[in-house]
Coordinates of C-alpha atoms and ligand atoms in Angstrom, one line a residue:
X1 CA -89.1 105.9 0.6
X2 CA -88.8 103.0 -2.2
X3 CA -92.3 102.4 -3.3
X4 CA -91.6 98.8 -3.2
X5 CA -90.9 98.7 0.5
X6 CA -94.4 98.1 2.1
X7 CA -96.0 96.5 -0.8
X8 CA -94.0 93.5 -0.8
X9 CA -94.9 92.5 3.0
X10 CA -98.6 92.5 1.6
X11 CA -98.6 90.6 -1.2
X12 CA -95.4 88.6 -1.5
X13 CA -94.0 85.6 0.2
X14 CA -90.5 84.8 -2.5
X15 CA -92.0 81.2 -3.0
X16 CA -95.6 83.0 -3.9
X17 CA -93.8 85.0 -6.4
X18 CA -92.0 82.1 -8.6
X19 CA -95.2 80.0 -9.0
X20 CA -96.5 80.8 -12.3
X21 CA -99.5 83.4 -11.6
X22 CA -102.8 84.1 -13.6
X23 CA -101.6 83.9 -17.1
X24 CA -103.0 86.3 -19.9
X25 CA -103.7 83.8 -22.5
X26 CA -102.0 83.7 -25.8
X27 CA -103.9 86.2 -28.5
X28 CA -106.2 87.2 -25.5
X29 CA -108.1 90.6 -26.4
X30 CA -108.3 93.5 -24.1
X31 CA -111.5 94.6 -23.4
X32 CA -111.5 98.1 -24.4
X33 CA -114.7 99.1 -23.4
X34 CA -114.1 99.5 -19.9
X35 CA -114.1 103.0 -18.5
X36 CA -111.1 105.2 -18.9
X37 CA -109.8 102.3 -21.2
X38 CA -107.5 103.9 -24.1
X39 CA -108.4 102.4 -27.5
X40 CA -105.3 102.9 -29.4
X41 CA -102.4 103.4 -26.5
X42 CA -101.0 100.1 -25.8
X43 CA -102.4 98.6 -22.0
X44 CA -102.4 95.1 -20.4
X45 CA -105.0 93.2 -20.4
X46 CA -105.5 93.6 -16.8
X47 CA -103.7 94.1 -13.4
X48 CA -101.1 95.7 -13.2
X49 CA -98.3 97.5 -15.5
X50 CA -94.9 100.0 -15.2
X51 CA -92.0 100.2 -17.4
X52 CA -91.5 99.4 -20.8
X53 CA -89.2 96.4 -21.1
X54 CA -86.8 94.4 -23.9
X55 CA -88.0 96.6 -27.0
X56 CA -86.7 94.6 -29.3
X57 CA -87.5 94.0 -33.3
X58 CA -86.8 90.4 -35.0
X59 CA -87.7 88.9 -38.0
X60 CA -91.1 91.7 -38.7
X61 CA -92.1 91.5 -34.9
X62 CA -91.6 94.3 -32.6
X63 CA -91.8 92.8 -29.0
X64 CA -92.7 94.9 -26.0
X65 CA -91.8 93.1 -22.7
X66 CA -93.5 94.9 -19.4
X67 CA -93.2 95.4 -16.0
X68 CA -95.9 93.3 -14.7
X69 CA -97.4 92.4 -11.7
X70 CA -100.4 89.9 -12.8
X71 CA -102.2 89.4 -9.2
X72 CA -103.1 92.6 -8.5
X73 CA -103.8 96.3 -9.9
X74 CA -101.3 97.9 -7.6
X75 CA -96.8 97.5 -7.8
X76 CA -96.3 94.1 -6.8
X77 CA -93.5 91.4 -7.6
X78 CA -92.5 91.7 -10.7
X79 CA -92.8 89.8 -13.5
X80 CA -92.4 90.5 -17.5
X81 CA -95.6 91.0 -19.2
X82 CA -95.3 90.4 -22.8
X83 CA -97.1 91.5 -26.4
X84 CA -96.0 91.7 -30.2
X85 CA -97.2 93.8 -32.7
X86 CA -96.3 94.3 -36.6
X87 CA -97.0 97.7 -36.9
X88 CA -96.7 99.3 -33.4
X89 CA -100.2 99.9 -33.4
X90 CA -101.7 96.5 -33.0
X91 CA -100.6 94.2 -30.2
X92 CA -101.1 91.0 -29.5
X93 CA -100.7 89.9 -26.0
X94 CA -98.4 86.6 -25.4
X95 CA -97.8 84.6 -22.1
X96 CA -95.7 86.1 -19.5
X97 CA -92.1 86.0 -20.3
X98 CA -90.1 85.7 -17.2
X99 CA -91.4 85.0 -13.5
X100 CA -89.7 85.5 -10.2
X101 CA -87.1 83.0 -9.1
X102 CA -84.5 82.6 -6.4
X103 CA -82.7 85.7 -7.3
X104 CA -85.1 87.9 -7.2
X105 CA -87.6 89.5 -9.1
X106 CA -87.7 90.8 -12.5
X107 CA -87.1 94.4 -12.7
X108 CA -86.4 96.2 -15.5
X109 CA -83.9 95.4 -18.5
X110 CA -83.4 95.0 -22.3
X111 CA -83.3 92.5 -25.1
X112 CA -80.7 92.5 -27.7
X113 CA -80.1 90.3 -30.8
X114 CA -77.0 88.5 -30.9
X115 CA -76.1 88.4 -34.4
X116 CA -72.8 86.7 -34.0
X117 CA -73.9 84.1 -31.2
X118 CA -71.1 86.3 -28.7
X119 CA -73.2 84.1 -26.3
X120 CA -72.8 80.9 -27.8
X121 CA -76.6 80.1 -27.0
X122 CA -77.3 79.6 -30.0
X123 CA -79.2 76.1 -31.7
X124 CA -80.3 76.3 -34.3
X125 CA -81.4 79.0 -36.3
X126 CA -82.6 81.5 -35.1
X127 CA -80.9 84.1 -33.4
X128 CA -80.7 84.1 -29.6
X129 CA -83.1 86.9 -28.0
X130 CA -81.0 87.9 -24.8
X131 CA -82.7 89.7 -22.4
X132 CA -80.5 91.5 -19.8
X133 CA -82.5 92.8 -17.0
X134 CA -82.3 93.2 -12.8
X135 CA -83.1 90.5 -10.6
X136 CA -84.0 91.9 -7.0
X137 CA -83.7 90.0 -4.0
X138 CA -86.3 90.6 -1.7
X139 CA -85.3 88.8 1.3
X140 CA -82.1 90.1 0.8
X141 CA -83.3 93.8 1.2
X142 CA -86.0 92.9 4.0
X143 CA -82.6 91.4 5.6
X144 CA -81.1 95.3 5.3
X145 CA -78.7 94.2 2.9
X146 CA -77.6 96.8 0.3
X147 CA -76.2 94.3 -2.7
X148 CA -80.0 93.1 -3.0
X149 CA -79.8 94.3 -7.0
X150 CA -78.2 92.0 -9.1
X151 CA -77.9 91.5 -13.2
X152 CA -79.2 88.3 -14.7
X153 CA -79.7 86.8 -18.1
X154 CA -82.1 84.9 -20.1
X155 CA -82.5 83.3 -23.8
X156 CA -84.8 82.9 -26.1
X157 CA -84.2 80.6 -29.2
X158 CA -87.8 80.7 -30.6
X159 CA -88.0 84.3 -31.5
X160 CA -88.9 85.4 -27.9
X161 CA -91.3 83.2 -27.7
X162 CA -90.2 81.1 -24.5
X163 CA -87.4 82.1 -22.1
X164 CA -84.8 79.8 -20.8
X165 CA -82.8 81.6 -17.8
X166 CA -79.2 81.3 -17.8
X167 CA -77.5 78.8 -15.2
X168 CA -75.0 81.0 -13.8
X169 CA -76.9 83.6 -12.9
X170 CA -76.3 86.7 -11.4
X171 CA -73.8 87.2 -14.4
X172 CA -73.1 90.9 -12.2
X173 CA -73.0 91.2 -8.7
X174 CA -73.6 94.4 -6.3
X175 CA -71.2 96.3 -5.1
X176 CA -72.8 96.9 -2.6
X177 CA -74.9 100.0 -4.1
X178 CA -79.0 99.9 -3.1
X179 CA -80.2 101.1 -6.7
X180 CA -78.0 99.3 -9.3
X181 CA -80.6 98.2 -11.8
X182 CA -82.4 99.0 -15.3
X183 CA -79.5 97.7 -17.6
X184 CA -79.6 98.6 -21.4
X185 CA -77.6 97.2 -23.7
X186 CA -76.3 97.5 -27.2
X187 CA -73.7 96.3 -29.5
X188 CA -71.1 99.0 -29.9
X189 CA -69.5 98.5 -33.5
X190 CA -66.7 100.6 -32.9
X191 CA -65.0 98.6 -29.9
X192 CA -66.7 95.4 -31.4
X193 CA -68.7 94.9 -27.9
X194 CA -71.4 94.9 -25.9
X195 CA -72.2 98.2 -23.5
X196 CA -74.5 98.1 -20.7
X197 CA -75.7 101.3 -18.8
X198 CA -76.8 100.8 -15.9
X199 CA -78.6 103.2 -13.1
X200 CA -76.8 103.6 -10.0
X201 CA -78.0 105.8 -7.5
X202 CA -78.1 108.9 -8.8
X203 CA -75.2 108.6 -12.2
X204 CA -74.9 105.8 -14.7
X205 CA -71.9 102.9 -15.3
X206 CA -71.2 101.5 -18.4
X207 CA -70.4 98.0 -18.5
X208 CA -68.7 96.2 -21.7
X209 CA -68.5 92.2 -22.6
X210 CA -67.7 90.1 -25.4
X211 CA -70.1 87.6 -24.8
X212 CA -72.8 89.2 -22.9
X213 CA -72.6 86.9 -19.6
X214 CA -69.0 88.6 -18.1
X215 CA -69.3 92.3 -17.7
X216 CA -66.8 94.7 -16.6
X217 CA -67.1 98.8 -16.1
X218 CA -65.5 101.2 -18.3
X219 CA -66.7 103.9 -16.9
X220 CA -69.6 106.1 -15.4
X221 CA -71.1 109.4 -16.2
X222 CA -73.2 112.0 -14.6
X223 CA -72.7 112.7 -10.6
X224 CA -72.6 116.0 -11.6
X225 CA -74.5 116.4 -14.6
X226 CA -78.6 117.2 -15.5
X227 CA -81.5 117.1 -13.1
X228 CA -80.5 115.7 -9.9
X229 CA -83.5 115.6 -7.1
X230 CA -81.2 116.6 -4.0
X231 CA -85.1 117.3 -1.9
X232 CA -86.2 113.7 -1.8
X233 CA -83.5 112.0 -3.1
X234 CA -85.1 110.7 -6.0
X235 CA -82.7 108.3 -7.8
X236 CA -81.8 107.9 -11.8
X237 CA -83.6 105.0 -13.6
X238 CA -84.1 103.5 -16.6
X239 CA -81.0 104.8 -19.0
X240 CA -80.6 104.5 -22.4
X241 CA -77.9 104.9 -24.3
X242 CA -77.8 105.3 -28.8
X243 CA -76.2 107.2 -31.7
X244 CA -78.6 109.0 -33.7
X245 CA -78.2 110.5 -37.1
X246 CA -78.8 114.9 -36.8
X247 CA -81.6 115.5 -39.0
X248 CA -80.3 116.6 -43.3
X249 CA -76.7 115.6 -42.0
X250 CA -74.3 112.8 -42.8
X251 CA -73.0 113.4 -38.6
X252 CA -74.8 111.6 -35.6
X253 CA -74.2 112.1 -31.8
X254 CA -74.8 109.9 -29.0
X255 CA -77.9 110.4 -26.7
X256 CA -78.7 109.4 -23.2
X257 CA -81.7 109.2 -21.4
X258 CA -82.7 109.2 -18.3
X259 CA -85.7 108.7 -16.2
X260 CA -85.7 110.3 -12.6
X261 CA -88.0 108.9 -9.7
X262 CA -88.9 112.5 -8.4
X263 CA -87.8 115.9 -9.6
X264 CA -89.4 116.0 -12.8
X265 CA -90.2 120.0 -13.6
X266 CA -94.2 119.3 -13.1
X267 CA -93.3 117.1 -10.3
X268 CA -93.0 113.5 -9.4
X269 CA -90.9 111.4 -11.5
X270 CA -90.1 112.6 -15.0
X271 CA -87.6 111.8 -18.2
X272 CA -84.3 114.0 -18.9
X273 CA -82.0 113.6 -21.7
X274 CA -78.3 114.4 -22.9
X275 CA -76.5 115.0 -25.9
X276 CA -72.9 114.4 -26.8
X277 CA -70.5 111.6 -27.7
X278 CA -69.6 108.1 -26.2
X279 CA -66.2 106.4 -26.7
X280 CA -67.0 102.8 -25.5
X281 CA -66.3 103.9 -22.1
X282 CA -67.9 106.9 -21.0
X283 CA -70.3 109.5 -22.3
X284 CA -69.5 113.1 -22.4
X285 CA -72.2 116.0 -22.7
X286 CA -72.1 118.5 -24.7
X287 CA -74.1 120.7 -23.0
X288 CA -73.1 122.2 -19.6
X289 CA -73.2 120.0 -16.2
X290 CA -75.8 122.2 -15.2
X291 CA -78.3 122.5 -18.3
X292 CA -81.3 120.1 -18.2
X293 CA -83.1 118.6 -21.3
X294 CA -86.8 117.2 -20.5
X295 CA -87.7 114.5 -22.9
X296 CA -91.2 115.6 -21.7
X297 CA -92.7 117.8 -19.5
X298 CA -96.4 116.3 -19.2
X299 CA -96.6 114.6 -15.7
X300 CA -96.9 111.0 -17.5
X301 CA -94.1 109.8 -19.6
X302 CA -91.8 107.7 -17.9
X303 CA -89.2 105.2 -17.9
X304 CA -89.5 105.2 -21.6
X305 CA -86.6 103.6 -23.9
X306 CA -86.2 102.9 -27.2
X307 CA -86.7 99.5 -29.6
X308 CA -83.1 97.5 -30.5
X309 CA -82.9 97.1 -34.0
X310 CA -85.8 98.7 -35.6
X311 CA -85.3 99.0 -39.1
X312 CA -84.3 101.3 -41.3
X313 CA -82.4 103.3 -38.1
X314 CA -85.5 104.5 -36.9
X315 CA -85.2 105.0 -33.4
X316 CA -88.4 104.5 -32.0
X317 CA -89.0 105.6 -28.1
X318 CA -92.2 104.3 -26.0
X319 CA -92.8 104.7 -22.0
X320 CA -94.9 104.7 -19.3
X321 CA -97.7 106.6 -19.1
X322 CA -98.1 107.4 -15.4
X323 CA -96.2 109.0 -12.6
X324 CA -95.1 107.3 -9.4
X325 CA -96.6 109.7 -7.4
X326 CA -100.2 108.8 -8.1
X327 CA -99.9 105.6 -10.4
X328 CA -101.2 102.8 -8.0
X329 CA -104.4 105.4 -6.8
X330 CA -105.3 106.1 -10.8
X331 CA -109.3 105.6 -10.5
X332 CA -109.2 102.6 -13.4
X333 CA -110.7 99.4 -12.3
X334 CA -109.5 95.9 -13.6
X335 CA -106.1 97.5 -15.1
X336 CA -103.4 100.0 -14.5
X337 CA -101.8 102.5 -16.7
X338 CA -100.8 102.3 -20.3
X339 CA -97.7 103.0 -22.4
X340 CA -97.8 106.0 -24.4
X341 CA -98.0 106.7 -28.0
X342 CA -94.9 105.0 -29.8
X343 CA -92.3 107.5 -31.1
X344 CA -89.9 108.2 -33.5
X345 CA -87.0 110.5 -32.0
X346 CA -84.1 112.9 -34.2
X347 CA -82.0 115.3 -33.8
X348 CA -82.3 118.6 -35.1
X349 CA -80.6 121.9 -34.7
X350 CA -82.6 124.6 -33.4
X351 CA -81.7 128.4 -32.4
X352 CA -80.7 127.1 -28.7
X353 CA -78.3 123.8 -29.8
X354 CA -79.0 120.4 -30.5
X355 CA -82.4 118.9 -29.2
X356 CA -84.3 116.0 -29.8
X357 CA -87.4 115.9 -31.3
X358 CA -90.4 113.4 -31.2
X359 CA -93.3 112.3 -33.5
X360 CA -95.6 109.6 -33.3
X361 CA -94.6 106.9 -35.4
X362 CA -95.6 107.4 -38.9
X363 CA -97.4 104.4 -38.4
X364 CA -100.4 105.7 -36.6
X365 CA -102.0 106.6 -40.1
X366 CA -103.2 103.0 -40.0
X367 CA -105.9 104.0 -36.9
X368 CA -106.7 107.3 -38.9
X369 CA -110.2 107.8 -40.3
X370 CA -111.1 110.6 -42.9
X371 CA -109.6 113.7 -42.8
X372 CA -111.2 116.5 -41.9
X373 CA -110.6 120.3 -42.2
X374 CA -110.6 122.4 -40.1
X375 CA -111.9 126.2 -41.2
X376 CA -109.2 129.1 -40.8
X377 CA -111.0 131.1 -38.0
X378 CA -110.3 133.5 -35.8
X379 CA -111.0 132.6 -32.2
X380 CA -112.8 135.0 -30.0
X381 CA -114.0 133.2 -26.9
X382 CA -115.2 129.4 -27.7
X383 CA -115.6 127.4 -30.9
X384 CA -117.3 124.5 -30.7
X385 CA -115.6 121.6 -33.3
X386 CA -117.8 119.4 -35.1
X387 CA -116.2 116.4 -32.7
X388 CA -118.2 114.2 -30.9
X389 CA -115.4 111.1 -30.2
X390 CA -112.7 110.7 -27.5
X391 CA -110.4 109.6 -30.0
X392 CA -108.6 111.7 -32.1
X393 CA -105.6 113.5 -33.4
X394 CA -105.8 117.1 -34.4
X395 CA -103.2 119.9 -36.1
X396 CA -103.7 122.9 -35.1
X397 CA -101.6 126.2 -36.7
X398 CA -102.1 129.6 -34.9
X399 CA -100.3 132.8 -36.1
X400 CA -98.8 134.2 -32.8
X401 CA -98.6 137.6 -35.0
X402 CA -102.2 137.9 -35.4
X403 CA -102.9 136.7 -31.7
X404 CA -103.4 139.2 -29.1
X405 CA -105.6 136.6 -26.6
X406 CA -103.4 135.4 -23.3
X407 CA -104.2 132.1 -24.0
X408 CA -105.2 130.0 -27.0
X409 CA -105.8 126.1 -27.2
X410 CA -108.7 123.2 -27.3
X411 CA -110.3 122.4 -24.4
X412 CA -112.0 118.7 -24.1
X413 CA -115.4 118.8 -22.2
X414 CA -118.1 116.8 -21.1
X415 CA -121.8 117.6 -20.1
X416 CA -121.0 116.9 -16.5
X417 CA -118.8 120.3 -17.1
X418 CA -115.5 118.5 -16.4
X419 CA -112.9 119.4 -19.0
X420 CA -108.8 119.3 -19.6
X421 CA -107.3 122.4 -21.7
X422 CA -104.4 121.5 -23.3
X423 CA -102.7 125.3 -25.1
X424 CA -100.6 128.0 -24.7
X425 CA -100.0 131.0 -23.0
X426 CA -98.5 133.9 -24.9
X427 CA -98.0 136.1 -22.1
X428 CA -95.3 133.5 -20.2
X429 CA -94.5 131.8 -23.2
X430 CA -94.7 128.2 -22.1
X431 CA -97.6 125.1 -23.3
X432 CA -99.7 123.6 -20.5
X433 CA -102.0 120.8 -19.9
X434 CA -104.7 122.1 -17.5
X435 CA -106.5 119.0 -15.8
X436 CA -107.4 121.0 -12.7
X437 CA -111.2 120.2 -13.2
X438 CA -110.6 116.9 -15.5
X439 CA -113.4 114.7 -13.1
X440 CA -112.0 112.2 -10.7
X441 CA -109.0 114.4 -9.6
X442 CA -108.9 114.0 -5.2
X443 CA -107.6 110.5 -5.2
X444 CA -103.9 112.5 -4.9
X445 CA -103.8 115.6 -3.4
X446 CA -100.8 116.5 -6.6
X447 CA -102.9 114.9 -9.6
X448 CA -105.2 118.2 -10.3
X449 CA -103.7 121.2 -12.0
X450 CA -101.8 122.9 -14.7
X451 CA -99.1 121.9 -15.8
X452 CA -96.3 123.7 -17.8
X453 CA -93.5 123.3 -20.3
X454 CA -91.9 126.1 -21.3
X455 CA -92.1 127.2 -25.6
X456 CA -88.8 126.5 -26.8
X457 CA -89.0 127.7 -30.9
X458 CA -89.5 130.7 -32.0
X459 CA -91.6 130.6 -35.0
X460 CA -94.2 132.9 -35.2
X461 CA -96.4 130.1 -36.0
X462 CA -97.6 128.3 -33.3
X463 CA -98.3 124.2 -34.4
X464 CA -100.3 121.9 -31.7
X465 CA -100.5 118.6 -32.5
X466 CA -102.8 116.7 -30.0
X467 CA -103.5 113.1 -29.7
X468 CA -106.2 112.5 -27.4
X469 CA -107.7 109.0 -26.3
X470 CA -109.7 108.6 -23.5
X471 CA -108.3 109.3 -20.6
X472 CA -104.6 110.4 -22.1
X473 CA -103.1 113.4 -24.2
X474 CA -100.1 114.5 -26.2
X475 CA -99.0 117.4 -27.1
X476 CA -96.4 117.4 -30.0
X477 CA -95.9 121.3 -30.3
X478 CA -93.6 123.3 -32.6
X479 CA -92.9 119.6 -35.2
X480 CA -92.3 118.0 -31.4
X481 CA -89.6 120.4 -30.3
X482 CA -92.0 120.8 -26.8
X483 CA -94.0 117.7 -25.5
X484 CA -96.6 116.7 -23.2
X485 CA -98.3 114.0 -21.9
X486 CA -101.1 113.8 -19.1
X487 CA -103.7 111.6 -18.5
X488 CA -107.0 112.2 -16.9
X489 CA -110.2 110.6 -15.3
X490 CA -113.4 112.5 -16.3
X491 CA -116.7 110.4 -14.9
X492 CA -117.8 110.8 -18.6
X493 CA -115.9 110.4 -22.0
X494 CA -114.8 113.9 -23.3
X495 CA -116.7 114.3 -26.3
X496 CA -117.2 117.7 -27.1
X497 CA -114.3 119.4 -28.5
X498 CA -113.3 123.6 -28.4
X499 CA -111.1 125.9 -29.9
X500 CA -111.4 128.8 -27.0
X501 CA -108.6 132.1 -26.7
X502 CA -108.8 134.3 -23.7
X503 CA -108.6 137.9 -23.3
X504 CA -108.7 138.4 -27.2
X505 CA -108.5 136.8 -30.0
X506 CA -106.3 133.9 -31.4
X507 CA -105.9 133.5 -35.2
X508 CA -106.1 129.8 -36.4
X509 CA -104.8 129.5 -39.9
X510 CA -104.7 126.2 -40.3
X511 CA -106.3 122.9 -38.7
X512 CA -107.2 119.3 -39.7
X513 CA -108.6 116.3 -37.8
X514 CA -108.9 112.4 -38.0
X515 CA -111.2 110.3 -35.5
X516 CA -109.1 107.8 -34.6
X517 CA -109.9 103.8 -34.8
Ligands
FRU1 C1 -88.8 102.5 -12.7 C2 -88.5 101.3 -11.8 C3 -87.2 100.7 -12.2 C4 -87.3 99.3 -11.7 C5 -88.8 99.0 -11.9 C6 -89.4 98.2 -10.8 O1 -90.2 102.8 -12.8 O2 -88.5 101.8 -10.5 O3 -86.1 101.4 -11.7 O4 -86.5 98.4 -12.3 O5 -89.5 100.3 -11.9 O6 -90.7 97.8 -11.2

């Protein structure tokens, strides 16, 4: 069942939900030293957050727009929450950016530039900010309607600053489809354009306009393709659609992702991606129909996309750190979830074909302290790090060839004996997360446990790299061929920190760390 059905008849009456609500003030600080409060991933600055909206970056400001329900910490009607930040790392938290009106409310969307004023919204001079995003109509759905998803506009001519919504919205209407939302739009230089993708049901449309307020479909794409959840019906969400330049090459191929509400290979909902090529109208793998790519495997990245116009080409990817299955029962108190690290993606070529590969963005080296060594060491049972903070980043090398332990890792601990173990298992081959005994676990019967993602390189040299703040981790293994993301709940910060191999020993060869700020 939708998990907005339910909710809605609790907290929402439609003329409730336009009203301006409790506003975070402009500049307003989070407080970060609540419990379970990550210091450098990027939460509100209280009640309640999903999906990262609009990325957008204009004029040295990279704006992250949110899905945001300010009244309460569960899902409620949505509104978008809004920060800036210079450096990705920083944010500064501005006034909501659009409320609730007599369409609907605010679900997910995008925000492109538009250079050449298609739109003709333009003033003066700046560029208008058009956010594209889906308006849903809850009395139409509580009516048992099925056209209750629509597509509306807004403006901003004050670089995003305030929002003007466009008179003549809806600029698309349903037909008549139940999930027909999340639109994501760029300009497409070769058929001088603008495409949407949009998530419908289970496949994506494409959409194309000249001016970004009349849309027409070109074409769809994947009915039959990737991770499909046939069990529970779990629908496609969130799409994004860019080229991206292969790694050392002068070629680039066009990548899609997609978020999936349940399915995902740990469970719950989850993040998928294809390769290939789109001609303005439609997308075509290059893998086969059948072949799934997970963007992550952790149980807590979704309904990421990436930042319009970043510069230099960079294609930087952020989402949501949580998982519908448990996100509105996460034990935090005066806020929910947070967005994960942000990321740079490319393309490389491995063994297996074309895969994309993540790092946190290079600008993280802003939060790092001193660098510290770690000795080369062969790992017999446990050793103890000289690491006494929850925030960190550390690099750790093993040389499978000298291994003969079953396991290998770190393991994050507290004195109350609760602990998350974040390594790798020779004997199956695949990286886990283990938060089976990470502290407050039994507010979801599925939140405790190990979780796995299976090793995809095959370099004898084994490369963690493991950001860890507060109650979050993630796993870049193998240069970010193989990621993870969890979070956890212990009742105590984990400050101790252990290098532990089972059954044998594992040979570290290399290892560094930096306490993060
Ligand atoms: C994904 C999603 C989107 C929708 C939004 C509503 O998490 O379900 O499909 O637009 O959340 O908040």
């Amino acid at each position: 069942m939708k998990k907005w059905i339910g909710i809605y008849s609790l907290v929402c009456l439609m003329a409730g939900c336009s009203k301006p609500a409790m506003q975070p003030a402009m500049g307003l600080k989070t407080t970060l030293n609540e419990q379970h409060r990550p210091q450098f991933h990027f939460t509100p600055p209280q009640k309640w957050m999903n999906d990262p909206n609009g990325m957008v970056y204009y004029k040295d400001e990279y704006h992250l727009f949110y899905q945001y329900y300010p009244d309460s910490t569960v899902w409620g009607p949505m509104h978008w929450g809004h920060a800036i930040s210079k450096d990705l790392m920083h944010w500064e938290h501005l006034p909501i950016a659009l409320y609730p009106d007599k369409n609907g409310l605010i679900f997910s969307g995008s925000v492109v530039i538009d250079e050449q004023n298609t739109s003709g919204f333009q003033k003066g001079i700046e560029k208008p900010l058009v956010a594209l995003f889906t308006y849903h109509d809850l009395k139409g759905e509580k009516a048992g309607k099925n056209d209750f998803q629509t597509q509306g506009i807004a403006y901003s001519l004050d670089k995003g600053r305030t929002w003007t919504k466009y008179a003549d919205n809806p600029v698309i209407q349903n037909p008549h489809l139940r999930d027909f939302r999340d639109p994501k739009v760029i300009w497409h230089e070769a058929s001088k354009q603008w495409i949407m993708t949009l998530a419908v049901g289970n496949y994506v449309v494409f959409y194309a306009s000249k001016n970004l307020k009349n849309w027409a479909q070109v074409g769809e794409f994947g009915q039959k393709e990737g991770a499909h959840d046939v069990v529970t019906g779990g629908v496609w969400e969130c799409p994004d659609l860019f080229p991206l330049k292969m790694e050392g090459e002068n070629t680039e191929k066009w990548v899609l992702i997609v978020s999936i509400g349940n399915g995902a290979p740990n469970g719950g909902s989850g993040t998928q991606y294809f390769i290939g090529q789109f001609d303005g109208k439609t997308f075509k793998n290059d893998a086969k129909p059948s072949e799934i790519h997970w963007l992550d495997y952790g149980r807590d990245n979704y309904a990421g996309v990436t930042w319009y116009g970043a510069p230099n080409q960079r294609r930087i990817f952020l989402g949501w750190m949580s998982n519908w299955q448990y996100a509105m029962k996460v034990p935090t108190q005066n806020w929910r979830s947070a967005m994960t690290l942000p990321r740079e993606l490319v393309l490389k070529n491995t063994p297996k074909g074309t895969r994309l590969f993540q790092k946190p963005v290079a600008e993280q080296r802003l939060l790092k302290g001193s660098k510290t060594t770690i000795k080369k060491q062969s790992i017999i049972t446990n050793n103890v790090l000289n690491i006494d903070n929850p925030c960190n980043e550390l690099n750790l090398n093993f040389d499978l060839n000298q291994t003969n332990a079953t396991e290998l890792g770190l393991m994050l601990s507290n004195s109350k004996g609760e602990k998350v173990l974040i390594g790798y298992e020779k004997t199956t081959n695949r990286f886990f997360i283990d938060r089976t005994e990470s502290g407050k676990v039994d507010f979801e019967p599925h939140f405790a446990g190990r979780h796995y993602a299976p090793r995809s390189s095959v370099n004898p040299i084994l490369k963690m790299n493991i950001h860890m703040d507060v109650s979050a981790a993630e796993l870049f293994a193998d240069d970010g061929e193989t990621v993870m993301t969890d979070v956890f709940f212990p009742n105590e910060d984990f400050k101790t920190t252990t290098l532990f191999s089972k059954n044998g020993a594992a040979q570290l060869i290399e290892g560094t760390f930096w306490q993060l700020k």
